Amino acid sequence: MQTIDRDRLADLMAAEERRFTEANPRSHALHERAKASLLDGVPMNWMVKWASPFPVFVEWAEGARFADVDGHEYVDFCLGDTGAMAGHSPAPTVAAVQRQIARGITTMLPSEDAVWAGEELSRRFGLPQWQFTLTATDANRFALRLAREITGRPKVVVHDHCYHGSVDEAFAWLTPDGRVEARRGNLGPQVDPARTTKVVPFNDAEALERALAPGDVAIVLIEPALTNVGIVLPEPGYHEAVRRLTRETGTLLLIDETHTFCAGPGGMTRAHGLEPDMLVIGKAIGGGVPVGTYAMTEAVAARVRAAVTVEDSDVGGIGGTLAGNPLSLAAVRATLGEVLTDEAFGRMIPLAERWETGVNEVIAATDAPWHVTRLGCRAEYHFRPTPPRSGAEQWAAGDTELERYLHLHALNRGILLTPFHNMALMCPATTAADVDRHTEAFAEAAESLFG
Ligand SMILES: Cc1ncc(COP(=O)(O)O)c(C=O)c1O
């Protein structure tokens, strides 16, 4: 099996950086100008993570494509890290937003679209009671608060190497000797996360059993497959064990479908018949318009109603003035009703299969020690020859230099991958030709490394 020649990789990267800088003078100039008013020249700090020496500045984005200010057009497999899984500016969402924007943007009163959204989300995910936020982070935060309140228990359990948005309790990981500590990069934690959180490896039911045994855990917050450290799929029986153990110990189970929505119209919850007590989803459901949501069973809803008094409902730590606004809900109705439909998933998933097949063929042809994992309409290559079983295994296979080279190589050939991992997501507007364009560029990159 092949290994990476680091000197060769450094030379290849330097050549791609030169090529990028020469081809993008207007983005370069905008970035230099932005440094005077935006920290590091970007509107949000994670935008420094792109593999290019400076980010490309976007002129327009539509469907599976966008163009930068230097006139290059790209196939977008990042899709706003799932925020644009419906494709950029899908026509039904744009029309609904345009209609609503002239009829009231935020009112602090419900609209009929909110009712439609609750009904449709119930149909898809099976939980009956829904609440809306502006982000998936908020939805997770609120669900954790409610869980602690109604169970009277202090702790939450998360998976090692999880990501659920900027949720304090989830910024914890396991040390090699099995202690919980603030994960690398955790900025200014308000308390040591070991006080709030227990962390268990993905696919490790025995560790979960030990964590739940003392009876001090309010809720287990999980993605049904890890997606943010790279895709790690559940082993057969894992979810059954999670549900059995949580039920046996009176612990609530919260499934975060924000990324695993890629598995199908009702996420992995529907595809795998999962039975969470609470569920969170955000990003894609508004077609890019900010919105998140959390759901609960009737049993949890009854306990929430008993816990939250009307007098205190606005100061209990759950809310957001703009949450549930009519603009977001109009976007959800159009996006779920007309864009991310059952039929659209029927087209998106085979495209991810095509991506998986193409990349696997390149890996086999070049004898690269890599492999591909796919979850519905999302697929990703990992720098290890076999699928990871846990987040820690996947993390250990990380290779920042290699990842940055492959991403910049792709970008220079008109293809955008997510900066946080080697992920490609299909939207309803993605075509087979788009997928093949990536496969060709990937083959060229693999050849440059191993040929
Ligand atoms: C699984 C999961 N949950 C929640 C979030 C938070 O979403 P947002 O940043 O929109 O709040 C993310 C973001 O990547 C996520 O991947």
Short mmCIF file of C-alpha atoms and ligand atoms in Angstrom, two decimals:
data_model
loop_
_atom_site.label_atom_id
_atom_site.label_comp_id
_atom_site.label_asym_id
_atom_site.label_seq_id
_atom_site.Cartn_x
_atom_site.Cartn_y
_atom_site.Cartn_z
CA MET A 1 0.00 0.00 0.00
CA GLN A 2 1.18 3.52 -0.82
CA THR A 3 2.54 6.07 1.65
CA ILE A 4 2.64 9.85 1.38
CA ASP A 5 5.95 11.42 0.44
CA ARG A 6 5.88 14.57 2.59
CA ASP A 7 8.38 16.56 0.50
CA ARG A 8 6.44 15.82 -2.61
CA LEU A 9 3.21 16.85 -0.84
CA ALA A 10 4.77 20.16 0.26
CA ASP A 11 5.91 20.90 -3.33
CA LEU A 12 2.49 20.02 -4.73
CA MET A 13 0.79 22.25 -2.16
CA ALA A 14 3.10 25.18 -2.91
CA ALA A 15 2.30 24.85 -6.62
CA GLU A 16 -1.46 24.81 -5.93
CA GLU A 17 -1.16 27.88 -3.68
CA ARG A 18 0.68 29.78 -6.43
CA ARG A 19 -1.91 28.73 -8.98
CA PHE A 20 -4.73 29.83 -6.67
CA THR A 21 -3.22 33.22 -5.87
CA GLU A 22 -2.58 33.97 -9.54
CA ALA A 23 -6.11 32.99 -10.54
CA ASN A 24 -7.94 34.95 -7.83
CA PRO A 25 -6.74 38.59 -7.75
CA ARG A 26 -10.14 40.06 -6.90
CA SER A 27 -10.78 37.70 -3.99
CA HIS A 28 -7.25 38.45 -2.84
CA ALA A 29 -7.85 42.19 -2.94
CA LEU A 30 -11.17 41.86 -1.11
CA HIS A 31 -9.56 39.77 1.57
CA GLU A 32 -6.77 42.32 2.05
CA ARG A 33 -9.36 45.09 2.29
CA ALA A 34 -11.49 43.03 4.71
CA LYS A 35 -8.61 42.68 7.14
CA ALA A 36 -9.17 46.32 8.16
CA SER A 37 -12.75 45.70 9.32
CA LEU A 38 -13.18 41.94 9.83
CA LEU A 39 -11.07 39.86 12.17
CA ASP A 40 -8.60 38.01 9.91
CA GLY A 41 -10.53 39.34 6.92
CA VAL A 42 -13.55 37.04 7.35
CA PRO A 43 -17.04 37.54 8.80
CA MET A 44 -16.83 34.39 10.96
CA ASN A 45 -13.68 32.87 12.31
CA TRP A 46 -14.10 29.37 10.85
CA MET A 47 -13.79 30.87 7.36
CA VAL A 48 -10.03 30.97 7.92
CA LYS A 49 -10.10 27.19 7.68
CA TRP A 50 -10.40 26.98 3.89
CA ALA A 51 -7.38 25.32 2.33
CA SER A 52 -6.63 28.30 0.06
CA PRO A 53 -4.31 31.12 1.17
CA PHE A 54 -7.43 33.34 1.35
CA PRO A 55 -11.07 32.44 0.81
CA VAL A 56 -12.79 32.93 -2.53
CA PHE A 57 -15.42 35.66 -2.28
CA VAL A 58 -18.79 34.63 -3.68
CA GLU A 59 -20.56 36.50 -6.48
CA TRP A 60 -23.64 34.27 -6.69
CA ALA A 61 -24.80 30.79 -5.72
CA GLU A 62 -27.60 28.81 -7.32
CA GLY A 63 -28.49 25.14 -7.20
CA ALA A 64 -25.32 23.05 -6.94
CA ARG A 65 -23.11 25.85 -8.23
CA PHE A 66 -21.60 29.16 -7.24
CA ALA A 67 -19.26 31.68 -8.83
CA ASP A 68 -16.55 33.79 -7.26
CA VAL A 69 -15.71 37.41 -7.90
CA ASP A 70 -12.90 36.39 -10.27
CA GLY A 71 -15.42 34.72 -12.57
CA HIS A 72 -14.74 31.05 -11.77
CA GLU A 73 -17.72 28.75 -11.50
CA TYR A 74 -17.67 25.86 -9.02
CA VAL A 75 -19.57 22.66 -8.35
CA ASP A 76 -20.44 22.93 -4.68
CA PHE A 77 -20.28 19.70 -2.67
CA CYS A 78 -19.91 21.66 0.59
CA LEU A 79 -23.35 23.24 0.27
CA GLY A 80 -22.85 25.47 3.27
CA ASP A 81 -21.90 22.42 5.36
CA THR A 82 -25.51 21.22 4.96
CA GLY A 83 -27.16 24.65 5.29
CA ALA A 84 -27.68 24.55 1.52
CA MET A 85 -28.48 20.84 1.19
CA ALA A 86 -31.62 21.95 -0.66
CA GLY A 87 -29.32 23.59 -3.23
CA HIS A 88 -28.53 27.30 -3.22
CA SER A 89 -31.60 29.52 -3.38
CA PRO A 90 -34.07 26.83 -4.47
CA ALA A 91 -36.88 28.47 -6.46
CA PRO A 92 -39.80 27.45 -4.19
CA THR A 93 -37.98 28.71 -1.08
CA VAL A 94 -37.04 31.96 -2.79
CA ALA A 95 -40.66 32.49 -3.88
CA ALA A 96 -42.01 31.74 -0.39
CA VAL A 97 -39.46 34.02 1.26
CA GLN A 98 -40.21 36.80 -1.21
CA ARG A 99 -43.93 36.45 -0.51
CA GLN A 100 -43.44 36.41 3.24
CA ILE A 101 -40.89 39.18 3.41
CA ALA A 102 -43.52 41.59 2.12
CA ARG A 103 -46.09 40.29 4.61
CA GLY A 104 -44.18 40.45 7.89
CA ILE A 105 -40.77 39.13 8.84
CA THR A 106 -41.01 38.73 12.59
CA THR A 107 -44.15 39.13 14.66
CA MET A 108 -43.85 37.08 17.86
CA LEU A 109 -47.11 35.48 16.81
CA PRO A 110 -47.55 32.14 15.04
CA SER A 111 -48.34 31.78 11.35
CA GLU A 112 -50.15 28.97 9.53
CA ASP A 113 -46.79 27.90 8.08
CA ALA A 114 -45.68 27.00 11.63
CA VAL A 115 -48.57 24.56 11.92
CA TRP A 116 -47.76 23.06 8.54
CA ALA A 117 -44.10 22.71 9.53
CA GLY A 118 -44.96 20.96 12.82
CA GLU A 119 -47.28 18.56 11.01
CA GLU A 120 -44.78 17.77 8.27
CA LEU A 121 -41.89 17.27 10.69
CA SER A 122 -44.10 14.93 12.76
CA ARG A 123 -44.93 12.95 9.63
CA ARG A 124 -41.26 12.62 8.75
CA PHE A 125 -39.62 11.99 12.11
CA GLY A 126 -42.48 10.51 14.13
CA LEU A 127 -42.32 12.89 17.13
CA PRO A 128 -45.51 14.82 17.77
CA GLN A 129 -44.52 18.13 19.47
CA TRP A 130 -42.19 20.74 17.88
CA GLN A 131 -40.59 24.07 18.78
CA PHE A 132 -38.58 26.39 16.55
CA THR A 133 -35.29 28.21 17.06
CA LEU A 134 -32.90 30.04 14.77
CA THR A 135 -30.13 27.45 14.84
CA ALA A 136 -29.56 23.79 15.58
CA THR A 137 -27.18 24.88 18.34
CA ASP A 138 -30.01 26.66 20.12
CA ALA A 139 -32.31 23.69 19.62
CA ASN A 140 -29.74 21.40 21.26
CA ARG A 141 -29.12 23.85 24.10
CA PHE A 142 -32.81 24.17 24.85
CA ALA A 143 -33.40 20.43 24.71
CA LEU A 144 -30.58 19.84 27.22
CA ARG A 145 -31.97 22.47 29.59
CA LEU A 146 -35.43 20.97 29.44
CA ALA A 147 -34.08 17.48 29.99
CA ARG A 148 -32.20 18.52 33.12
CA GLU A 149 -35.24 20.40 34.38
CA ILE A 150 -37.74 17.58 33.95
CA THR A 151 -35.51 14.76 35.13
CA GLY A 152 -33.86 16.65 37.98
CA ARG A 153 -30.55 15.09 36.91
CA PRO A 154 -27.41 17.16 36.30
CA LYS A 155 -25.43 15.38 33.58
CA VAL A 156 -25.53 14.74 29.86
CA VAL A 157 -23.81 12.04 27.84
CA VAL A 158 -22.27 12.72 24.43
CA HIS A 159 -20.11 10.73 22.05
CA ASP A 160 -16.37 11.23 21.93
CA HIS A 161 -15.52 13.56 18.99
CA CYS A 162 -19.10 14.68 18.57
CA TYR A 163 -20.15 18.08 17.34
CA HIS A 164 -23.60 19.51 18.02
CA GLY A 165 -22.94 23.21 17.41
CA SER A 166 -21.52 25.57 20.01
CA VAL A 167 -23.13 23.68 22.90
CA ASP A 168 -20.94 23.96 26.01
CA GLU A 169 -21.75 20.51 27.35
CA ALA A 170 -20.72 18.87 24.09
CA PHE A 171 -17.21 20.41 23.93
CA ALA A 172 -15.72 17.55 25.89
CA TRP A 173 -13.73 14.54 24.84
CA LEU A 174 -11.95 11.53 26.31
CA THR A 175 -8.26 11.54 27.15
CA PRO A 176 -6.34 8.39 26.17
CA ASP A 177 -6.73 7.17 29.78
CA GLY A 178 -10.49 7.67 29.65
CA ARG A 179 -11.00 10.95 31.53
CA VAL A 180 -13.35 13.69 30.33
CA GLU A 181 -11.73 17.02 29.55
CA ALA A 182 -12.40 20.13 27.46
CA ARG A 183 -11.74 19.19 23.85
CA ARG A 184 -8.87 20.85 22.01
CA GLY A 185 -9.88 24.32 20.90
CA ASN A 186 -12.64 24.74 23.49
CA LEU A 187 -12.55 28.49 24.05
CA GLY A 188 -13.11 29.81 27.56
CA PRO A 189 -15.31 27.01 28.92
CA GLN A 190 -17.57 28.42 31.62
CA VAL A 191 -17.07 25.33 33.76
CA ASP A 192 -14.91 22.26 33.39
CA PRO A 193 -17.02 20.07 31.07
CA ALA A 194 -16.16 17.06 33.25
CA ARG A 195 -18.69 18.56 35.68
CA THR A 196 -21.53 18.61 33.17
CA THR A 197 -20.75 15.80 30.78
CA LYS A 198 -19.88 12.15 30.47
CA VAL A 199 -18.28 11.08 27.20
CA VAL A 200 -18.52 7.63 25.67
CA PRO A 201 -16.93 6.28 22.49
CA PHE A 202 -19.28 5.79 19.54
CA ASN A 203 -20.37 2.15 19.12
CA ASP A 204 -19.45 1.32 22.72
CA ALA A 205 -22.62 0.18 24.49
CA GLU A 206 -20.67 -1.07 27.51
CA ALA A 207 -19.20 2.38 28.11
CA LEU A 208 -22.69 3.84 27.85
CA GLU A 209 -24.00 1.31 30.33
CA ARG A 210 -21.31 2.34 32.82
CA ALA A 211 -22.05 6.05 32.26
CA LEU A 212 -25.77 5.63 32.86
CA ALA A 213 -25.53 3.26 35.82
CA PRO A 214 -25.31 5.92 38.60
CA GLY A 215 -28.64 7.40 37.42
CA ASP A 216 -27.36 10.99 37.25
CA VAL A 217 -27.69 11.49 33.48
CA ALA A 218 -30.64 13.56 32.26
CA ILE A 219 -30.18 12.93 28.56
CA VAL A 220 -27.96 11.26 26.00
CA LEU A 221 -27.30 13.61 23.06
CA ILE A 222 -26.13 11.80 19.94
CA GLU A 223 -25.86 11.98 16.22
CA PRO A 224 -27.09 8.57 15.02
CA ALA A 225 -23.93 8.40 12.89
CA LEU A 226 -21.00 10.68 13.67
CA THR A 227 -20.58 13.12 10.81
CA ASN A 228 -18.40 15.94 12.02
CA VAL A 229 -15.17 14.08 12.69
CA GLY A 230 -15.88 12.24 9.44
CA ILE A 231 -18.66 9.74 8.95
CA VAL A 232 -18.65 6.91 11.49
CA LEU A 233 -21.56 4.53 11.01
CA PRO A 234 -23.31 2.66 13.82
CA GLU A 235 -22.60 -1.05 14.09
CA PRO A 236 -25.56 -3.43 14.01
CA GLY A 237 -27.30 -3.44 17.38
CA TYR A 238 -25.73 -0.23 18.69
CA HIS A 239 -28.88 1.88 18.50
CA GLU A 240 -30.99 -0.88 20.03
CA ALA A 241 -28.54 -0.99 22.95
CA VAL A 242 -28.60 2.81 23.34
CA ARG A 243 -32.40 2.80 23.48
CA ARG A 244 -32.58 -0.15 25.87
CA LEU A 245 -29.99 1.31 28.26
CA THR A 246 -31.53 4.77 28.28
CA ARG A 247 -35.00 3.34 28.95
CA GLU A 248 -33.75 1.03 31.71
CA THR A 249 -32.14 3.96 33.54
CA GLY A 250 -34.91 6.53 32.98
CA THR A 251 -32.56 8.60 30.81
CA LEU A 252 -33.88 10.64 27.89
CA LEU A 253 -32.50 10.12 24.39
CA LEU A 254 -31.98 13.11 22.08
CA ILE A 255 -31.09 12.44 18.46
CA ASP A 256 -29.52 15.31 16.52
CA GLU A 257 -30.44 14.84 12.84
CA THR A 258 -28.93 18.12 11.63
CA HIS A 259 -26.40 16.34 9.37
CA THR A 260 -27.81 12.80 9.27
CA PHE A 261 -30.88 14.20 7.54
CA CYS A 262 -28.83 13.17 4.50
CA ALA A 263 -29.94 9.57 5.17
CA GLY A 264 -33.45 10.27 3.89
CA PRO A 265 -36.55 12.45 4.22
CA GLY A 266 -36.94 11.50 7.91
CA GLY A 267 -33.21 11.21 8.61
CA MET A 268 -31.77 8.12 10.23
CA THR A 269 -34.59 8.19 12.77
CA ARG A 270 -37.07 7.13 10.12
CA ALA A 271 -34.66 5.11 8.00
CA HIS A 272 -33.63 2.98 11.00
CA GLY A 273 -36.85 3.09 13.02
CA LEU A 274 -35.18 4.90 15.95
CA GLU A 275 -37.35 6.04 18.86
CA PRO A 276 -35.82 9.14 20.49
CA ASP A 277 -37.55 11.08 23.28
CA MET A 278 -36.34 14.32 21.73
CA LEU A 279 -35.00 15.22 18.29
CA VAL A 280 -33.14 18.20 16.86
CA ILE A 281 -32.68 19.31 13.28
CA GLY A 282 -31.55 22.61 11.78
CA LYS A 283 -29.64 24.00 8.81
CA ALA A 284 -31.16 22.32 5.73
CA ILE A 285 -34.84 22.53 6.66
CA GLY A 286 -35.04 26.26 5.90
CA GLY A 287 -33.26 26.01 2.57
CA GLY A 288 -30.52 28.26 4.01
CA VAL A 289 -32.79 30.64 5.93
CA PRO A 290 -31.84 30.44 9.63
CA VAL A 291 -34.05 27.99 11.50
CA GLY A 292 -33.66 25.08 13.88
CA THR A 293 -36.17 22.91 15.66
CA TYR A 294 -36.50 20.48 18.54
CA ALA A 295 -39.19 17.90 19.08
CA MET A 296 -40.44 15.73 21.91
CA THR A 297 -42.74 12.83 22.56
CA GLU A 298 -46.12 13.39 24.22
CA ALA A 299 -44.67 11.99 27.46
CA VAL A 300 -41.80 14.52 27.46
CA ALA A 301 -44.16 17.31 26.43
CA ALA A 302 -46.39 16.61 29.44
CA ARG A 303 -43.39 16.89 31.77
CA VAL A 304 -42.24 20.10 30.05
CA ARG A 305 -45.69 21.68 30.41
CA ALA A 306 -45.68 20.82 34.10
CA ALA A 307 -42.23 22.38 34.54
CA VAL A 308 -42.56 25.64 32.58
CA THR A 309 -44.92 28.22 34.05
CA VAL A 310 -46.51 30.84 31.82
CA GLU A 311 -45.07 33.63 33.98
CA ASP A 312 -41.52 32.41 33.48
CA SER A 313 -41.77 31.11 29.93
CA ASP A 314 -39.83 34.07 28.49
CA VAL A 315 -36.96 34.08 31.00
CA GLY A 316 -36.32 30.39 31.50
CA GLY A 317 -33.29 30.19 29.26
CA ILE A 318 -35.24 28.97 26.25
CA GLY A 319 -36.40 31.32 23.56
CA GLY A 320 -34.91 33.89 21.24
CA THR A 321 -36.91 36.92 20.14
CA LEU A 322 -36.73 35.99 16.47
CA ALA A 323 -37.34 32.25 17.00
CA GLY A 324 -40.37 30.85 15.20
CA ASN A 325 -40.61 33.93 12.99
CA PRO A 326 -42.89 33.76 9.94
CA LEU A 327 -40.04 34.17 7.47
CA SER A 328 -38.20 31.08 8.75
CA LEU A 329 -41.39 29.05 8.81
CA ALA A 330 -42.35 30.08 5.27
CA ALA A 331 -38.91 28.88 4.21
CA VAL A 332 -39.37 25.55 6.03
CA ARG A 333 -42.76 24.98 4.41
CA ALA A 334 -41.44 25.58 0.91
CA THR A 335 -38.20 23.67 1.43
CA LEU A 336 -39.74 20.55 2.97
CA GLY A 337 -42.89 20.72 0.88
CA GLU A 338 -41.31 21.32 -2.53
CA VAL A 339 -37.53 20.86 -2.47
CA LEU A 340 -36.22 18.22 -0.03
CA THR A 341 -39.06 15.88 -0.87
CA ASP A 342 -39.09 12.07 -0.81
CA GLU A 343 -38.65 12.17 -4.58
CA ALA A 344 -35.61 14.49 -4.34
CA PHE A 345 -33.87 12.10 -1.92
CA GLY A 346 -34.57 9.37 -4.50
CA ARG A 347 -32.33 11.29 -6.91
CA MET A 348 -29.73 12.60 -4.44
CA ILE A 349 -28.82 9.27 -2.84
CA PRO A 350 -27.87 7.51 -6.13
CA LEU A 351 -25.62 10.48 -6.93
CA ALA A 352 -23.75 9.93 -3.66
CA GLU A 353 -23.49 6.25 -4.60
CA ARG A 354 -21.97 7.31 -7.91
CA TRP A 355 -19.51 9.56 -6.05
CA GLU A 356 -18.64 6.67 -3.71
CA THR A 357 -18.08 4.27 -6.61
CA GLY A 358 -15.94 6.74 -8.56
CA VAL A 359 -13.72 7.63 -5.60
CA ASN A 360 -13.40 3.98 -4.60
CA GLU A 361 -12.23 3.11 -8.12
CA VAL A 362 -9.54 5.79 -7.94
CA ILE A 363 -8.45 4.54 -4.50
CA ALA A 364 -8.19 0.99 -5.84
CA ALA A 365 -6.34 2.06 -9.00
CA THR A 366 -3.73 4.09 -7.07
CA ASP A 367 -3.52 1.67 -4.13
CA ALA A 368 -4.12 4.59 -1.75
CA PRO A 369 -4.60 3.52 1.90
CA TRP A 370 -7.99 5.23 2.01
CA HIS A 371 -11.62 4.30 1.87
CA VAL A 372 -15.05 5.91 1.39
CA THR A 373 -18.01 5.99 3.76
CA ARG A 374 -21.46 7.05 2.59
CA LEU A 375 -24.58 7.97 4.46
CA GLY A 376 -27.54 8.61 2.15
CA CYS A 377 -26.68 11.60 -0.04
CA ARG A 378 -23.40 12.37 1.80
CA ALA A 379 -20.12 10.59 1.14
CA GLU A 380 -16.61 11.09 2.32
CA TYR A 381 -13.12 9.63 1.93
CA HIS A 382 -11.01 8.85 5.00
CA PHE A 383 -7.23 8.52 5.20
CA ARG A 384 -7.37 4.98 6.54
CA PRO A 385 -7.95 1.70 4.72
CA THR A 386 -10.95 0.53 6.75
CA PRO A 387 -14.05 2.21 8.17
CA PRO A 388 -13.51 3.80 11.59
CA ARG A 389 -15.47 2.34 14.49
CA SER A 390 -15.22 5.38 16.76
CA GLY A 391 -14.59 9.09 16.60
CA ALA A 392 -11.14 8.62 18.14
CA GLU A 393 -10.14 6.15 15.43
CA GLN A 394 -11.28 8.56 12.74
CA TRP A 395 -9.55 11.51 14.44
CA ALA A 396 -6.28 9.56 14.63
CA ALA A 397 -6.38 9.14 10.84
CA GLY A 398 -6.65 12.91 10.30
CA ASP A 399 -3.97 14.45 8.09
CA THR A 400 -4.32 18.21 7.85
CA GLU A 401 -1.58 18.72 5.22
CA LEU A 402 -2.98 16.04 2.96
CA GLU A 403 -6.55 17.23 3.41
CA ARG A 404 -5.61 20.81 2.60
CA TYR A 405 -3.80 19.74 -0.55
CA LEU A 406 -6.73 17.68 -1.81
CA HIS A 407 -9.18 20.47 -1.05
CA LEU A 408 -7.11 23.18 -2.72
CA HIS A 409 -6.39 20.92 -5.69
CA ALA A 410 -10.16 20.46 -6.07
CA LEU A 411 -10.90 24.16 -5.61
CA ASN A 412 -8.40 25.09 -8.32
CA ARG A 413 -10.36 22.77 -10.63
CA GLY A 414 -13.77 24.23 -9.80
CA ILE A 415 -14.87 21.91 -7.00
CA LEU A 416 -15.68 22.88 -3.42
CA LEU A 417 -15.49 20.37 -0.54
CA THR A 418 -16.31 21.18 3.10
CA PRO A 419 -13.29 22.61 4.90
CA PHE A 420 -13.91 20.58 8.06
CA HIS A 421 -13.65 17.11 6.49
CA ASN A 422 -13.53 15.38 3.11
CA MET A 423 -17.26 15.44 2.70
CA ALA A 424 -19.37 15.72 -0.42
CA LEU A 425 -23.08 16.37 -0.15
CA MET A 426 -25.54 16.06 -3.01
CA CYS A 427 -28.45 18.50 -3.42
CA PRO A 428 -31.48 18.14 -5.71
CA ALA A 429 -29.69 20.18 -8.40
CA THR A 430 -26.47 18.11 -8.39
CA THR A 431 -25.92 16.17 -11.62
CA ALA A 432 -24.04 13.01 -12.56
CA ALA A 433 -21.68 15.21 -14.59
CA ASP A 434 -20.90 17.22 -11.43
CA VAL A 435 -20.05 14.00 -9.61
CA ASP A 436 -17.84 12.80 -12.48
CA ARG A 437 -16.04 16.14 -12.54
CA HIS A 438 -15.05 15.55 -8.92
CA THR A 439 -13.97 11.98 -9.64
CA GLU A 440 -11.72 13.16 -12.48
CA ALA A 441 -10.08 15.85 -10.33
CA PHE A 442 -9.68 13.37 -7.48
CA ALA A 443 -8.01 10.90 -9.83
CA GLU A 444 -5.60 13.61 -10.96
CA ALA A 445 -4.80 14.50 -7.32
CA ALA A 446 -4.28 10.87 -6.34
CA GLU A 447 -2.01 10.39 -9.35
CA SER A 448 0.02 13.45 -8.33
CA LEU A 449 0.58 11.91 -4.89
CA PHE A 450 1.08 8.27 -5.79
CA GLY A 451 1.82 8.11 -9.52
C1 LIG B 1 -24.88 17.55 14.14
C2 LIG B 1 -24.92 19.03 14.29
N1 LIG B 1 -25.76 19.58 15.17
C3 LIG B 1 -25.84 20.91 15.33
C4 LIG B 1 -25.04 21.76 14.61
C5 LIG B 1 -25.13 23.23 14.83
O1 LIG B 1 -25.70 23.88 13.75
P1 LIG B 1 -25.67 25.48 13.74
O2 LIG B 1 -24.23 25.86 13.60
O3 LIG B 1 -26.47 25.83 12.55
O4 LIG B 1 -26.26 25.93 15.01
C6 LIG B 1 -24.14 21.23 13.69
C7 LIG B 1 -23.25 22.12 12.91
O5 LIG B 1 -22.41 21.70 12.17
C8 LIG B 1 -24.09 19.84 13.52
O6 LIG B 1 -23.24 19.28 12.65
#
